[in-house]
Amino acid sequence: MSLPETVTIVEVGPRDGLQGEPGFVPTNEKLELIERLSETGLKRIEITSFVRPRTIPQLKDSEELATRLRRKPGIIYSALVPNFKGLERAMQAGIGEIALFVSASETHNQKNVRMSVGESLNGFRRIAEAAVSHGIRMRGYVVTAFGCEYEGRVPPDKVEAIVGEYRGMGVHEVSLGDTTGMANPVMVDELVRQMLPVMGETGLALHFHDTRGTGLANALAALQAGAHIFDCSVGGLGGCPYPSISTGNIATEDLVGMLHEMGIETGIDLDRLIDCARYAKSIIKRDLPGHLMDAGRICWKGMGQCGQE
Ligand code: COA
Ligand code: ZN
């Protein structure tokens, strides 16, 4: 199998995960979750969104969260920004990396941000100019990069056109989102091979939701096609509010556990990560789909609990 030696994990649970929760998680608990995640060896955490609070009330505390967070040196704490107002708020709150987002499906973009794809991209050009001049790094999401439940299969060329726009703006990394869990390993292989020459392996991330149970299979297909960067959410928290059928990303601890068993380094302490997943479950007060919270990681000695020897 052709596989990379190391993989970078971008933890998106505090944003992508919590934005889809029916209730508001108190700021103190969000901060505790992010600070615990910061002790696992993760180097990148997406902490919140500077979107309209009325649209996503779950993240209405983004200013307070970003300003109160005790940042650990060496970790990039990023936040989602939909428009210029979002950029201004993010800058005020001391955010060093923003994530722009636009859907590859017109209908989805219209429902998500009330703009056409072209309007979103036009807005991003102004954001990018300001961000670049302030030394703020930019990542760009292509939402519904594989399929959309309103428009069906999304043509890879539509994705490539958006990726090209992002590149032109100075976005350092593009994340291809399977927002509704419609991708399969063959589609993933094809899209990764098409986008790698455009962004390079350090500029291409994959963002899988496990809505139909294909998340880890898709991650494996992306790895084999040459991808090195994966977004996941601790415990498998979350989903995008549009559409409501969307469920969480692949669980960070499940992907990290699988990668470690395959001999791929992530720099993450799996036992600490599993503890974070259990903490995430305790604050949202419902079961989460992550497997390792219950199963634990594999103990090859066959006896006792790994992590407690
Ligand atoms: N932060 C806070 N408030 C914002 C804002 C932002 N980034 N952008 C706009 N607003 C406010 C405006 O100031 C205005 O306020 P007012 O009524 O008090 O004057 C109001 O929202 C309406 O502004 P408008 O530009 O018409 O926005 P809209 O209602 O068309 O909403 C978005 C557009 C993009 C702001 C909104 O759809 C949104 O936040 N979407 C995010 C969706 C999301 O996060 N999805 C999950 C990620 S995949
Ligand atoms: Zn997502």
Coordinates of C-alpha atoms and ligand atoms in Angstrom, one line a residue:
M1 CA 0.0 0.0 0.0
S2 CA 1.4 3.4 -0.8
L3 CA 0.9 5.5 2.3
P4 CA 2.4 8.7 3.8
E5 CA 4.6 8.5 6.9
T6 CA 2.8 11.3 8.7
V7 CA -0.6 12.9 8.6
T8 CA -1.8 16.3 9.8
I9 CA -5.1 16.4 11.7
V10 CA -7.2 19.5 11.8
E11 CA -9.7 19.3 14.7
V12 CA -12.9 20.9 13.7
G13 CA -15.2 19.6 16.5
P14 CA -15.5 22.9 18.4
R15 CA -16.8 24.6 15.3
D16 CA -18.3 22.1 12.8
G17 CA -19.4 19.8 15.7
L18 CA -20.9 22.3 18.0
Q19 CA -22.6 24.4 15.3
G20 CA -25.0 21.6 14.6
E21 CA -26.0 20.9 18.2
P22 CA -29.6 21.6 19.1
G23 CA -28.5 23.5 22.3
F24 CA -25.9 26.1 23.2
V25 CA -22.9 24.6 24.9
P26 CA -21.7 27.1 27.6
T27 CA -18.6 29.0 26.8
N28 CA -16.7 27.7 29.8
E29 CA -17.3 24.1 28.6
K30 CA -16.2 24.9 25.0
L31 CA -13.0 26.5 26.4
E32 CA -12.3 23.5 28.6
L33 CA -12.8 21.2 25.5
I34 CA -10.4 23.3 23.4
E35 CA -7.9 23.5 26.1
R36 CA -8.0 19.8 26.7
L37 CA -7.6 19.2 22.9
S38 CA -4.6 21.5 23.0
E39 CA -2.9 19.0 25.3
T40 CA -3.2 16.1 23.0
G41 CA -0.5 17.1 20.5
L42 CA -3.0 18.5 17.9
K43 CA -1.4 21.4 16.1
R44 CA -4.5 22.8 14.5
I45 CA -8.0 23.5 16.0
E46 CA -10.9 25.3 14.4
I47 CA -12.5 26.9 17.4
T48 CA -15.6 28.8 16.2
S49 CA -17.2 30.9 13.4
F50 CA -17.7 34.6 13.0
V51 CA -21.0 34.1 11.2
R52 CA -24.3 35.9 11.9
P53 CA -25.2 34.9 15.5
R54 CA -28.9 34.8 14.6
T55 CA -28.1 32.2 11.9
I56 CA -25.9 30.0 14.1
P57 CA -26.7 30.8 17.7
Q58 CA -24.7 27.9 18.9
L59 CA -21.5 29.9 18.1
K60 CA -22.8 33.3 19.2
D61 CA -20.1 33.5 21.8
S62 CA -17.2 33.6 19.3
E63 CA -15.7 36.9 20.5
E64 CA -15.7 35.8 24.1
L65 CA -14.4 32.3 23.3
A66 CA -11.5 33.6 21.1
T67 CA -10.5 36.3 23.5
R68 CA -10.7 34.1 26.7
L69 CA -9.0 31.1 25.2
R70 CA -5.6 30.3 26.7
R71 CA -3.6 29.7 23.6
K72 CA -0.9 27.1 23.7
P73 CA 2.2 28.1 21.7
G74 CA 2.7 26.2 18.5
I75 CA -1.0 25.5 17.9
I76 CA -3.0 27.3 15.2
Y77 CA -6.5 28.3 16.4
S78 CA -8.6 29.1 13.4
A79 CA -12.2 30.3 12.8
L80 CA -14.7 30.4 10.0
V81 CA -15.5 33.7 8.3
P82 CA -18.3 34.2 5.7
N83 CA -17.9 37.8 4.8
F84 CA -16.0 41.0 5.5
K85 CA -17.8 41.7 8.7
G86 CA -16.8 38.2 9.9
L87 CA -13.1 39.0 9.1
E88 CA -13.3 42.3 11.1
R89 CA -14.7 40.4 14.1
A90 CA -12.1 37.6 13.8
M91 CA -9.3 40.1 13.6
Q92 CA -10.6 42.0 16.7
A93 CA -10.6 38.7 18.5
G94 CA -7.0 37.9 17.6
I95 CA -7.6 35.1 15.1
G96 CA -4.4 34.2 13.2
E97 CA -6.0 31.9 10.6
I98 CA -9.4 32.2 9.0
A99 CA -11.4 29.6 7.0
L100 CA -13.4 30.9 4.1
F101 CA -16.2 28.7 2.8
V102 CA -18.3 28.4 -0.3
S103 CA -20.3 25.5 -1.7
A104 CA -19.7 23.9 -5.0
S105 CA -23.5 23.7 -5.4
E106 CA -25.3 27.0 -6.1
T107 CA -28.5 25.9 -4.2
H108 CA -26.5 24.8 -1.1
N109 CA -24.5 28.1 -1.1
Q110 CA -27.8 30.1 -1.4
K111 CA -29.3 28.3 1.5
N112 CA -26.2 28.4 3.6
V113 CA -25.0 32.0 3.2
R114 CA -27.8 33.6 1.1
M115 CA -25.3 34.4 -1.7
S116 CA -24.5 32.9 -5.1
V117 CA -21.2 31.1 -5.5
G118 CA -19.9 34.1 -7.5
E119 CA -21.0 36.6 -4.8
S120 CA -19.3 34.6 -2.1
L121 CA -16.0 34.5 -4.2
N122 CA -16.2 38.2 -4.9
G123 CA -16.5 38.9 -1.2
F124 CA -13.6 36.7 -0.5
R125 CA -11.3 38.7 -2.8
R126 CA -11.7 41.7 -0.6
I127 CA -11.3 39.6 2.6
A128 CA -8.2 38.0 1.1
E129 CA -6.5 41.4 0.4
A130 CA -7.1 42.5 4.0
A131 CA -6.1 39.2 5.5
V132 CA -2.9 39.0 3.4
S133 CA -1.9 42.5 4.4
H134 CA -2.4 41.7 8.1
G135 CA -0.5 38.4 7.9
I136 CA -3.6 36.2 8.5
R137 CA -3.4 32.8 7.0
M138 CA -6.4 31.6 4.9
R139 CA -7.8 28.1 4.4
G140 CA -10.7 27.7 2.0
Y141 CA -13.4 25.1 2.2
V142 CA -15.2 23.8 -0.8
V143 CA -18.5 22.7 0.8
T144 CA -20.5 19.9 -0.9
A145 CA -17.4 19.1 -3.0
F146 CA -18.7 15.6 -3.8
G147 CA -22.4 15.9 -3.9
C148 CA -25.3 17.9 -2.7
E149 CA -28.8 16.7 -1.8
Y150 CA -30.4 19.5 -3.7
E151 CA -28.3 19.2 -6.9
G152 CA -27.0 15.7 -6.8
R153 CA -23.5 14.9 -8.0
V154 CA -21.2 17.9 -8.1
P155 CA -19.0 18.0 -11.2
P156 CA -15.2 17.9 -10.3
D157 CA -14.6 20.7 -12.7
K158 CA -16.8 23.0 -10.6
V159 CA -14.7 22.1 -7.5
E160 CA -11.5 22.7 -9.5
A161 CA -12.7 26.1 -10.6
I162 CA -13.3 27.2 -6.9
V163 CA -9.9 25.7 -5.9
G164 CA -8.3 27.8 -8.6
E165 CA -10.1 30.9 -7.4
Y166 CA -8.9 30.2 -3.8
R167 CA -5.3 29.7 -5.0
G168 CA -5.4 33.0 -6.8
M169 CA -6.4 34.8 -3.6
G170 CA -3.5 33.3 -1.6
V171 CA -5.3 30.6 0.3
H172 CA -2.6 28.2 1.6
E173 CA -4.8 25.2 1.9
V174 CA -8.1 24.0 0.4
S175 CA -10.4 21.6 2.3
L176 CA -12.7 19.5 0.2
G177 CA -15.9 18.9 2.2
D178 CA -18.2 15.9 1.9
T179 CA -20.8 17.9 3.8
T180 CA -23.6 15.4 3.2
G181 CA -21.7 12.2 3.3
M182 CA -22.3 11.4 -0.4
A183 CA -18.7 10.6 -1.4
N184 CA -17.4 7.1 -2.0
P185 CA -13.8 5.9 -2.2
V186 CA -13.7 5.9 -6.0
M187 CA -15.0 9.5 -6.2
V188 CA -12.4 10.5 -3.5
D189 CA -9.6 8.9 -5.4
E190 CA -10.5 10.8 -8.6
L191 CA -11.0 14.2 -7.0
V192 CA -7.8 14.0 -4.9
R193 CA -5.8 13.0 -7.9
Q194 CA -7.3 15.9 -9.8
M195 CA -6.7 18.5 -7.1
L196 CA -3.2 17.4 -5.8
P197 CA -1.4 18.9 -8.8
V198 CA -3.2 22.2 -8.2
M199 CA -2.7 22.6 -4.4
G200 CA 0.2 20.1 -3.7
E201 CA 0.1 17.7 -0.8
T202 CA 0.7 20.4 1.8
G203 CA -2.2 22.4 0.4
L204 CA -5.0 19.8 0.2
A205 CA -7.2 18.7 3.1
L206 CA -10.2 16.3 3.1
H207 CA -13.2 16.8 5.2
F208 CA -15.4 13.8 5.5
H209 CA -18.8 13.5 7.2
D210 CA -19.7 10.0 8.2
T211 CA -23.4 10.4 7.4
R212 CA -23.6 7.1 5.6
G213 CA -20.7 5.2 7.3
T214 CA -18.2 5.7 4.5
G215 CA -16.0 8.2 6.3
L216 CA -13.0 6.1 7.2
A217 CA -13.1 4.3 3.8
N218 CA -13.0 7.7 2.1
A219 CA -10.1 8.7 4.3
L220 CA -8.2 5.6 3.3
A221 CA -8.9 6.3 -0.4
A222 CA -7.7 9.8 0.0
L223 CA -4.5 8.7 1.8
Q224 CA -3.7 6.2 -0.9
A225 CA -4.3 8.9 -3.5
G226 CA -1.7 11.1 -1.8
A227 CA -3.6 13.3 0.7
H228 CA -1.9 14.1 4.0
I229 CA -4.3 16.4 5.8
F230 CA -7.7 15.5 7.3
D231 CA -10.4 17.4 9.2
C232 CA -12.2 15.5 11.9
S233 CA -14.2 16.2 15.0
V234 CA -13.6 14.7 18.4
G235 CA -16.1 12.0 19.2
G236 CA -17.6 12.5 15.8
L237 CA -19.4 15.6 17.0
G238 CA -21.7 17.5 14.8
G239 CA -22.8 18.3 11.3
C240 CA -23.7 21.3 9.1
P241 CA -27.1 22.8 9.9
Y242 CA -28.0 22.8 6.2
P243 CA -29.2 20.2 5.4
S244 CA -30.3 18.8 8.7
I245 CA -29.6 15.2 7.6
S246 CA -25.9 15.9 7.8
T247 CA -24.1 14.2 10.7
G248 CA -20.7 14.6 12.3
N249 CA -17.3 14.4 10.7
I250 CA -15.3 11.2 11.1
A251 CA -14.3 11.0 14.8
T252 CA -10.8 12.3 15.3
E253 CA -9.8 9.5 17.7
D254 CA -11.1 6.8 15.3
L255 CA -9.0 8.2 12.4
V256 CA -5.9 8.7 14.6
G257 CA -6.3 5.2 16.1
M258 CA -6.5 3.7 12.6
L259 CA -3.5 5.7 11.4
H260 CA -1.3 4.7 14.3
E261 CA -2.2 1.1 13.9
M262 CA -1.1 1.5 10.2
G263 CA 2.2 2.9 11.3
I264 CA 1.4 6.5 10.3
E265 CA 2.5 9.3 12.7
T266 CA 0.1 12.1 13.8
G267 CA 2.0 13.5 16.8
I268 CA -1.2 13.0 18.8
D269 CA -1.5 11.2 22.2
L270 CA -4.4 8.8 21.5
D271 CA -5.3 8.2 25.1
R272 CA -5.6 11.9 25.8
L273 CA -7.7 12.3 22.7
I274 CA -10.0 9.5 23.8
D275 CA -10.4 11.4 27.1
C276 CA -11.4 14.5 25.2
A277 CA -14.0 12.6 23.2
R278 CA -15.5 11.4 26.5
Y279 CA -15.5 15.0 27.8
A280 CA -17.2 16.1 24.6
K281 CA -19.9 13.5 25.2
S282 CA -20.3 14.7 28.7
I283 CA -20.9 18.3 27.7
I284 CA -23.4 17.6 25.0
K285 CA -25.2 15.0 27.1
R286 CA -25.9 12.5 24.4
D287 CA -24.1 9.6 22.7
L288 CA -21.6 10.4 20.1
P289 CA -20.7 8.1 17.1
G290 CA -16.9 7.8 17.9
H291 CA -16.0 4.1 18.5
L292 CA -12.8 4.3 20.6
M293 CA -14.6 6.1 23.5
D294 CA -16.2 2.8 24.3
A295 CA -13.9 0.2 22.7
G296 CA -10.6 1.8 23.8
R297 CA -7.5 1.6 21.6
I298 CA -6.2 -1.8 20.6
C299 CA -4.0 -3.4 23.3
W300 CA -1.7 -5.9 21.6
K301 CA -0.6 -7.4 24.9
G302 CA -4.0 -8.9 25.0
M303 CA -4.6 -8.2 28.7
G304 CA -5.5 -5.1 30.7
Q305 CA -6.2 -1.6 29.4
C306 CA -3.9 0.1 27.1
G307 CA -2.8 3.4 28.5
Q308 CA -3.0 2.1 32.0
E309 CA 0.0 -0.3 32.0
Ligands
COA1 N1 -21.3 38.5 11.8 C1 -22.2 39.1 12.5 N2 -23.3 39.7 12.0 C2 -23.4 39.7 10.6 C3 -22.4 39.1 9.8 C4 -21.3 38.5 10.5 N3 -20.3 37.9 9.8 N4 -22.7 39.2 8.5 C5 -23.8 39.9 8.5 N5 -24.2 40.2 9.8 C6 -25.4 41.0 10.2 C7 -25.5 42.3 9.4 O1 -24.7 43.3 10.1 C8 -27.0 42.6 9.5 O2 -27.3 43.1 10.8 P1 -28.5 44.1 11.0 O3 -29.7 43.4 10.6 O4 -28.4 44.4 12.5 O5 -28.1 45.3 10.2 C9 -27.6 41.2 9.3 O6 -26.6 40.3 9.7 C10 -28.0 40.9 7.9 O7 -26.9 41.1 7.0 P2 -26.8 40.5 5.6 O8 -25.5 40.9 5.0 O9 -28.1 40.7 4.9 O10 -26.6 38.9 6.0 P3 -27.6 37.7 5.6 O11 -28.8 37.7 6.5 O12 -27.8 37.6 4.2 O13 -26.7 36.5 6.1 C11 -24.6 35.4 6.4 C12 -25.5 36.2 5.4 C13 -23.5 34.8 5.5 C14 -24.0 36.4 7.4 C15 -25.4 34.3 7.1 O14 -26.1 33.6 6.2 C16 -24.5 33.4 7.9 O15 -23.9 33.8 8.9 N6 -24.3 32.1 7.5 C17 -23.4 31.2 8.1 C18 -23.9 29.8 7.8 C19 -22.9 28.8 8.4 O16 -22.1 29.1 9.3 N7 -23.1 27.5 8.0 C20 -22.2 26.5 8.5 C21 -20.9 26.4 7.8 S1 -20.9 25.2 6.5
ZN2 ZN -18.3 19.9 7.8

